[in-house]
Amino acid sequence: MLNLLLIGKDTKHNTFNESFYHVEKELSQKTNLAIWRDSGHIQDILKYIPFTPDFILIQNDIGGSLKPVVYGLSDISIPAGIFIEDVHRFIEKRREYINSNNIQYIFSNYKRIFKKIYPEFKNRLCWFPHHINSEIFKDYGLPKEIDMLLMGAVNGGYPLREKIVKQFKKDPRFVYHPHPGYRKYMEDEKAKIFVTERYAMEINRAKIFFTCGTRRKFPVMKYFEVPGCRTLLLAPQLKDLDDLGFIPGEHYVSITKHDFYEKAEYYLEHEDERNRIADQGYQFVQTQHTTNKRVEQLIAKIEEILGKQ
């Protein structure tokens, strides 16, 4: 069993990326895992770890600053990798951090945009795409009472979402729920805001769910969450998704700013086709893109790295 040290913030009850909390839980079941939450020099941190790690994993780009910051990684022989969630943030700070600590393994959620922003690190990329916790994102068997649903941020970073909301905002068949804000939430808020099970259940109530990959064309988590709830996803086709095996017309419906209205009307009218694609997307995500599956791939990659040293 691998001895892993994971250094990062606690993302439990985080409206934006609670999925990393589920990665931690899976790693704790599949490896000998130690977790550290604070900044510091790695040699000082290691004094408090009850074993010598085989590998060090760092997640420090969730929230408004690049923290925790771990120094001295280039002074030890233990290999280290860093997770990147928002590749477009902290670009120069992260570049300096990777170089100064000689970090050789970068686990980014996004592939093409990472290579565009950090071409000098393209050979260090270990692609770590998004995933779903299948205990939360699943078919709850709820009545499909919402014809068309859109949830999440709608601003200049999501131009297609803006266009969709503008098109359908007066349509009684359309429901829009704003993002609850990028923050920690309290346990007693879970019944009031769309997070965890309540978020997944709302997706499950919809016949059709719209999203987009931002103006930067990221395969955001909704590309995985929506099919994972057995709801038909209407969203733009992205090359990263193609590489992951997502097939338009089989796992989701590809849309553009020119045809989203017509495709929504078509799939609302054609229930059999809508259900066929939703069912296939559900089976695909639930077998290929769960947190359990992704963590198994992560462990296999780390074992491969260690085997090469």
Coordinates of C-alpha atoms in Angstrom, one line a residue:
M1 CA 0.0 0.0 0.0
L2 CA 1.3 3.4 -0.9
N3 CA 2.4 5.9 1.8
L4 CA 1.0 9.2 0.7
L5 CA 1.2 12.7 2.2
L6 CA -1.5 15.0 1.0
I7 CA -1.1 18.7 1.7
G8 CA -4.1 20.9 1.1
K9 CA -7.2 22.8 2.4
D10 CA -10.2 21.0 3.8
T11 CA -12.8 21.3 1.0
K12 CA -15.7 19.7 2.9
H13 CA -18.7 22.0 2.8
N14 CA -17.1 24.0 -0.1
T15 CA -19.7 25.0 -2.6
F16 CA -17.2 25.1 -5.4
N17 CA -15.0 22.0 -5.1
E18 CA -16.2 19.6 -2.5
S19 CA -15.2 16.9 -4.9
F20 CA -11.6 17.0 -3.6
Y21 CA -12.9 16.1 -0.2
H22 CA -14.2 12.9 -1.8
V23 CA -10.8 12.3 -3.4
E24 CA -9.3 12.5 0.1
K25 CA -11.9 10.0 1.4
E26 CA -11.1 7.5 -1.4
L27 CA -7.4 7.9 -1.0
S28 CA -7.8 7.2 2.8
Q29 CA -9.4 3.9 1.9
K30 CA -6.9 2.9 -0.8
T31 CA -3.6 4.1 0.6
N32 CA -1.8 4.9 3.8
L33 CA -2.7 8.5 3.8
A34 CA -1.5 11.4 6.0
I35 CA -3.1 14.9 5.6
W36 CA -1.5 18.2 6.4
R37 CA -3.5 21.5 6.1
D38 CA -0.9 24.3 6.7
S39 CA 1.9 26.1 4.9
G40 CA 5.5 25.4 5.9
H41 CA 8.9 23.9 5.0
I42 CA 8.5 20.3 4.0
Q43 CA 11.2 19.1 6.3
D44 CA 9.4 20.6 9.2
I45 CA 6.1 19.1 8.1
L46 CA 7.7 15.6 7.7
K47 CA 8.6 15.6 11.4
Y48 CA 4.9 15.4 12.2
I49 CA 4.1 12.6 9.7
P50 CA 4.2 9.1 11.2
F51 CA 5.8 7.5 8.2
T52 CA 8.1 8.4 5.3
P53 CA 5.9 9.2 2.3
D54 CA 6.5 7.5 -1.0
F55 CA 4.9 10.5 -2.7
I56 CA 3.6 14.0 -1.8
L57 CA 0.4 15.4 -3.3
I58 CA -0.3 19.2 -3.0
Q59 CA -3.6 20.9 -3.6
N60 CA -3.3 24.7 -3.0
D61 CA -5.3 26.6 -5.6
I62 CA -8.8 26.3 -4.1
G63 CA -10.1 29.6 -2.8
G64 CA -8.8 33.1 -3.1
S65 CA -5.1 32.5 -2.7
L66 CA -2.4 29.9 -3.5
K67 CA -2.3 28.2 -0.1
P68 CA -1.0 26.2 1.7
V69 CA 2.4 27.0 0.4
V70 CA 5.0 24.2 1.0
Y71 CA 8.7 25.1 0.6
G72 CA 11.8 23.1 0.2
L73 CA 10.5 20.3 -2.0
S74 CA 13.6 20.5 -4.2
D75 CA 15.7 19.7 -1.1
I76 CA 14.2 16.2 -0.5
S77 CA 14.3 13.0 -2.5
I78 CA 10.5 12.3 -2.2
P79 CA 8.7 13.0 -5.5
A80 CA 5.9 15.5 -5.4
G81 CA 2.9 16.4 -7.5
I82 CA 0.6 19.4 -7.5
F83 CA -3.1 19.5 -8.4
I84 CA -4.4 22.3 -10.5
E85 CA -8.1 23.1 -10.5
D86 CA -8.3 26.6 -11.9
V87 CA -5.5 26.6 -14.5
H88 CA -6.3 30.2 -15.5
R89 CA -5.6 31.6 -12.0
F90 CA -2.3 32.3 -10.2
I91 CA -0.5 31.7 -13.5
E92 CA 2.8 33.4 -12.7
K93 CA 2.8 32.6 -9.0
R94 CA 2.2 28.9 -9.8
R95 CA 4.9 28.9 -12.5
E96 CA 7.4 30.4 -10.1
Y97 CA 6.3 27.9 -7.4
I98 CA 6.6 24.9 -9.7
N99 CA 10.1 26.0 -10.9
S100 CA 11.5 26.9 -7.5
N101 CA 10.4 23.6 -6.0
N102 CA 11.2 21.5 -9.0
I103 CA 7.8 19.9 -9.1
Q104 CA 7.9 17.3 -11.8
Y105 CA 4.3 16.0 -11.8
I106 CA 1.2 18.2 -12.4
F107 CA -2.3 16.8 -12.0
S108 CA -4.5 19.2 -13.9
N109 CA -8.3 18.8 -14.4
Y110 CA -7.9 20.3 -17.9
K111 CA -5.5 19.3 -20.6
R112 CA -5.5 21.6 -23.6
I113 CA -5.8 24.9 -21.7
F114 CA -3.0 23.7 -19.4
K115 CA -0.7 23.1 -22.3
K116 CA -1.6 26.5 -23.8
I117 CA -0.9 28.4 -20.6
Y118 CA 2.1 26.3 -19.5
P119 CA 3.8 24.9 -22.6
E120 CA 7.1 24.5 -20.8
F121 CA 5.4 22.0 -18.4
K122 CA 3.5 19.9 -21.0
N123 CA 5.7 16.9 -20.3
R124 CA 5.0 17.1 -16.6
L125 CA 1.2 16.9 -17.1
C126 CA -0.7 14.0 -15.5
W127 CA -4.3 14.6 -16.6
F128 CA -6.7 14.3 -13.8
P129 CA -10.2 15.1 -15.2
H130 CA -13.3 15.8 -13.2
H131 CA -15.3 13.0 -11.7
I132 CA -18.5 12.4 -9.7
N133 CA -19.1 10.8 -6.3
S134 CA -21.6 8.2 -7.3
E135 CA -23.2 8.1 -3.9
I136 CA -24.4 11.7 -4.5
F137 CA -24.7 12.0 -8.2
K138 CA -27.0 9.2 -9.2
D139 CA -30.5 8.5 -10.5
Y140 CA -32.9 9.3 -7.6
G141 CA -35.9 8.2 -9.6
L142 CA -37.6 11.5 -9.2
P143 CA -40.4 12.6 -11.5
K144 CA -39.1 14.7 -14.4
E145 CA -41.0 17.8 -13.4
I146 CA -38.6 20.4 -14.8
D147 CA -38.5 20.7 -18.6
M148 CA -35.4 22.8 -18.9
L149 CA -32.9 23.6 -16.1
L150 CA -29.8 25.7 -15.8
M151 CA -27.9 26.1 -12.6
G152 CA -24.7 27.9 -11.7
A153 CA -22.8 31.1 -12.6
V154 CA -24.2 33.2 -15.4
N155 CA -21.8 36.1 -16.3
G156 CA -19.3 37.1 -18.9
G157 CA -17.3 34.0 -18.3
Y158 CA -20.2 31.9 -19.5
P159 CA -21.5 33.5 -22.7
L160 CA -23.6 30.6 -23.8
R161 CA -25.3 30.3 -20.4
E162 CA -26.1 34.0 -20.6
K163 CA -27.7 33.6 -24.0
I164 CA -29.7 30.6 -22.9
V165 CA -31.1 32.4 -19.8
K166 CA -32.0 35.4 -21.9
Q167 CA -33.8 33.2 -24.4
F168 CA -35.8 31.2 -21.9
K169 CA -36.2 33.5 -18.9
K170 CA -39.9 34.2 -19.6
D171 CA -40.6 30.6 -20.6
P172 CA -42.5 28.8 -17.8
R173 CA -40.9 25.5 -18.8
F174 CA -37.4 26.9 -17.9
V175 CA -35.9 27.0 -14.4
Y176 CA -32.7 28.8 -13.4
H177 CA -31.0 28.6 -10.1
P178 CA -28.0 31.0 -9.4
H179 CA -24.7 29.8 -8.0
P180 CA -24.8 29.8 -4.2
G181 CA -21.4 31.6 -4.1
Y182 CA -17.9 30.4 -4.0
R183 CA -17.6 29.8 -0.2
K184 CA -17.9 27.4 2.7
Y185 CA -21.5 26.6 3.7
M186 CA -22.8 25.6 7.1
E187 CA -24.4 22.2 7.7
D188 CA -27.8 23.8 8.4
E189 CA -27.7 25.5 5.0
K190 CA -27.9 22.2 3.1
A191 CA -31.7 22.3 3.1
K192 CA -31.7 25.8 1.7
I193 CA -29.1 25.9 -1.1
F194 CA -28.3 23.6 -3.9
V195 CA -25.3 21.6 -2.7
T196 CA -24.5 17.9 -2.5
E197 CA -27.7 15.7 -2.5
R198 CA -30.1 18.6 -2.9
Y199 CA -28.1 19.8 -6.0
A200 CA -28.0 16.3 -7.5
M201 CA -31.7 15.7 -6.8
E202 CA -32.6 19.0 -8.6
I203 CA -30.6 17.9 -11.6
N204 CA -32.4 14.5 -11.5
R205 CA -35.8 16.3 -11.7
A206 CA -35.0 17.9 -15.1
K207 CA -35.6 16.5 -18.5
I208 CA -32.9 18.7 -20.0
F209 CA -30.0 20.5 -18.4
F210 CA -28.0 23.3 -20.1
T211 CA -24.4 24.2 -19.4
C212 CA -21.3 25.4 -21.2
G213 CA -17.5 25.1 -20.7
T214 CA -16.9 28.8 -20.0
R215 CA -15.3 31.1 -22.6
R216 CA -12.1 29.2 -22.1
K217 CA -13.8 25.9 -23.1
F218 CA -13.2 24.0 -19.9
P219 CA -14.9 20.6 -19.4
V220 CA -16.5 21.7 -16.2
M221 CA -17.9 19.4 -13.5
K222 CA -21.4 19.7 -14.8
Y223 CA -20.4 17.7 -17.9
F224 CA -20.0 14.8 -15.5
E225 CA -22.6 15.6 -12.8
V226 CA -25.6 15.9 -15.2
P227 CA -25.3 12.6 -17.1
G228 CA -24.4 11.1 -13.7
C229 CA -28.0 12.0 -12.5
R230 CA -29.6 10.4 -15.6
T231 CA -30.6 13.8 -17.1
L232 CA -30.0 14.8 -20.7
L233 CA -27.1 17.3 -20.9
L234 CA -27.2 19.9 -23.7
A235 CA -23.7 21.6 -23.9
P236 CA -21.0 22.4 -26.4
Q237 CA -18.7 19.7 -27.6
L238 CA -15.1 20.1 -26.3
K239 CA -11.9 18.4 -27.4
D240 CA -11.0 17.3 -23.9
L241 CA -14.4 15.6 -23.6
D242 CA -13.8 13.8 -26.9
D243 CA -10.5 12.4 -25.5
L244 CA -12.4 11.2 -22.5
G245 CA -14.9 9.2 -24.6
F246 CA -17.8 11.6 -24.5
I247 CA -19.7 11.2 -27.8
P248 CA -22.3 13.7 -28.9
G249 CA -25.7 12.1 -29.6
E250 CA -24.7 9.1 -27.5
H251 CA -23.8 10.5 -24.1
Y252 CA -25.0 14.1 -24.4
V253 CA -26.3 16.6 -27.0
S254 CA -23.9 19.1 -28.5
I255 CA -25.2 22.6 -28.8
T256 CA -24.0 26.0 -30.0
K257 CA -25.3 29.5 -29.6
H258 CA -27.1 29.1 -32.9
D259 CA -29.0 25.8 -32.3
F260 CA -29.6 25.4 -28.6
Y261 CA -33.2 26.5 -28.9
E262 CA -34.1 24.1 -31.7
K263 CA -32.4 21.2 -30.0
A264 CA -34.1 21.8 -26.7
E265 CA -37.5 21.9 -28.4
Y266 CA -36.6 18.7 -30.3
Y267 CA -35.6 16.7 -27.3
L268 CA -38.5 17.9 -25.2
E269 CA -40.8 16.6 -27.9
H270 CA -38.9 13.3 -28.6
E271 CA -39.0 11.6 -25.2
D272 CA -37.6 8.2 -26.5
E273 CA -34.5 9.8 -27.9
R274 CA -34.0 12.0 -24.9
N275 CA -34.2 9.0 -22.6
R276 CA -31.9 6.9 -24.8
I277 CA -29.1 9.5 -24.6
A278 CA -29.7 10.2 -20.9
D279 CA -29.5 6.5 -20.2
Q280 CA -26.3 6.0 -22.2
G281 CA -24.7 9.1 -20.6
Y282 CA -25.6 7.8 -17.2
Q283 CA -24.1 4.4 -17.8
F284 CA -20.9 6.0 -19.3
V285 CA -20.3 8.4 -16.4
Q286 CA -21.2 5.9 -13.7
T287 CA -18.7 3.4 -15.0
Q288 CA -15.9 5.5 -16.4
H289 CA -15.8 8.8 -14.5
T290 CA -16.5 8.2 -10.8
T291 CA -14.3 9.4 -8.0
N292 CA -13.5 5.8 -7.2
K293 CA -12.4 5.2 -10.8
R294 CA -10.4 8.5 -10.9
V295 CA -8.6 7.8 -7.6
E296 CA -7.7 4.3 -8.9
Q297 CA -6.2 5.9 -11.9
L298 CA -4.3 8.4 -9.7
I299 CA -2.8 5.6 -7.6
A300 CA -1.8 3.7 -10.8
K301 CA -0.1 6.8 -12.1
I302 CA 1.8 7.4 -8.9
E303 CA 2.9 3.7 -8.8
E304 CA 4.1 4.1 -12.4
I305 CA 6.1 7.2 -11.5
L306 CA 7.7 5.4 -8.5
G307 CA 8.5 2.4 -10.7
K308 CA 10.4 4.6 -13.1
Q309 CA 12.6 6.1 -10.4

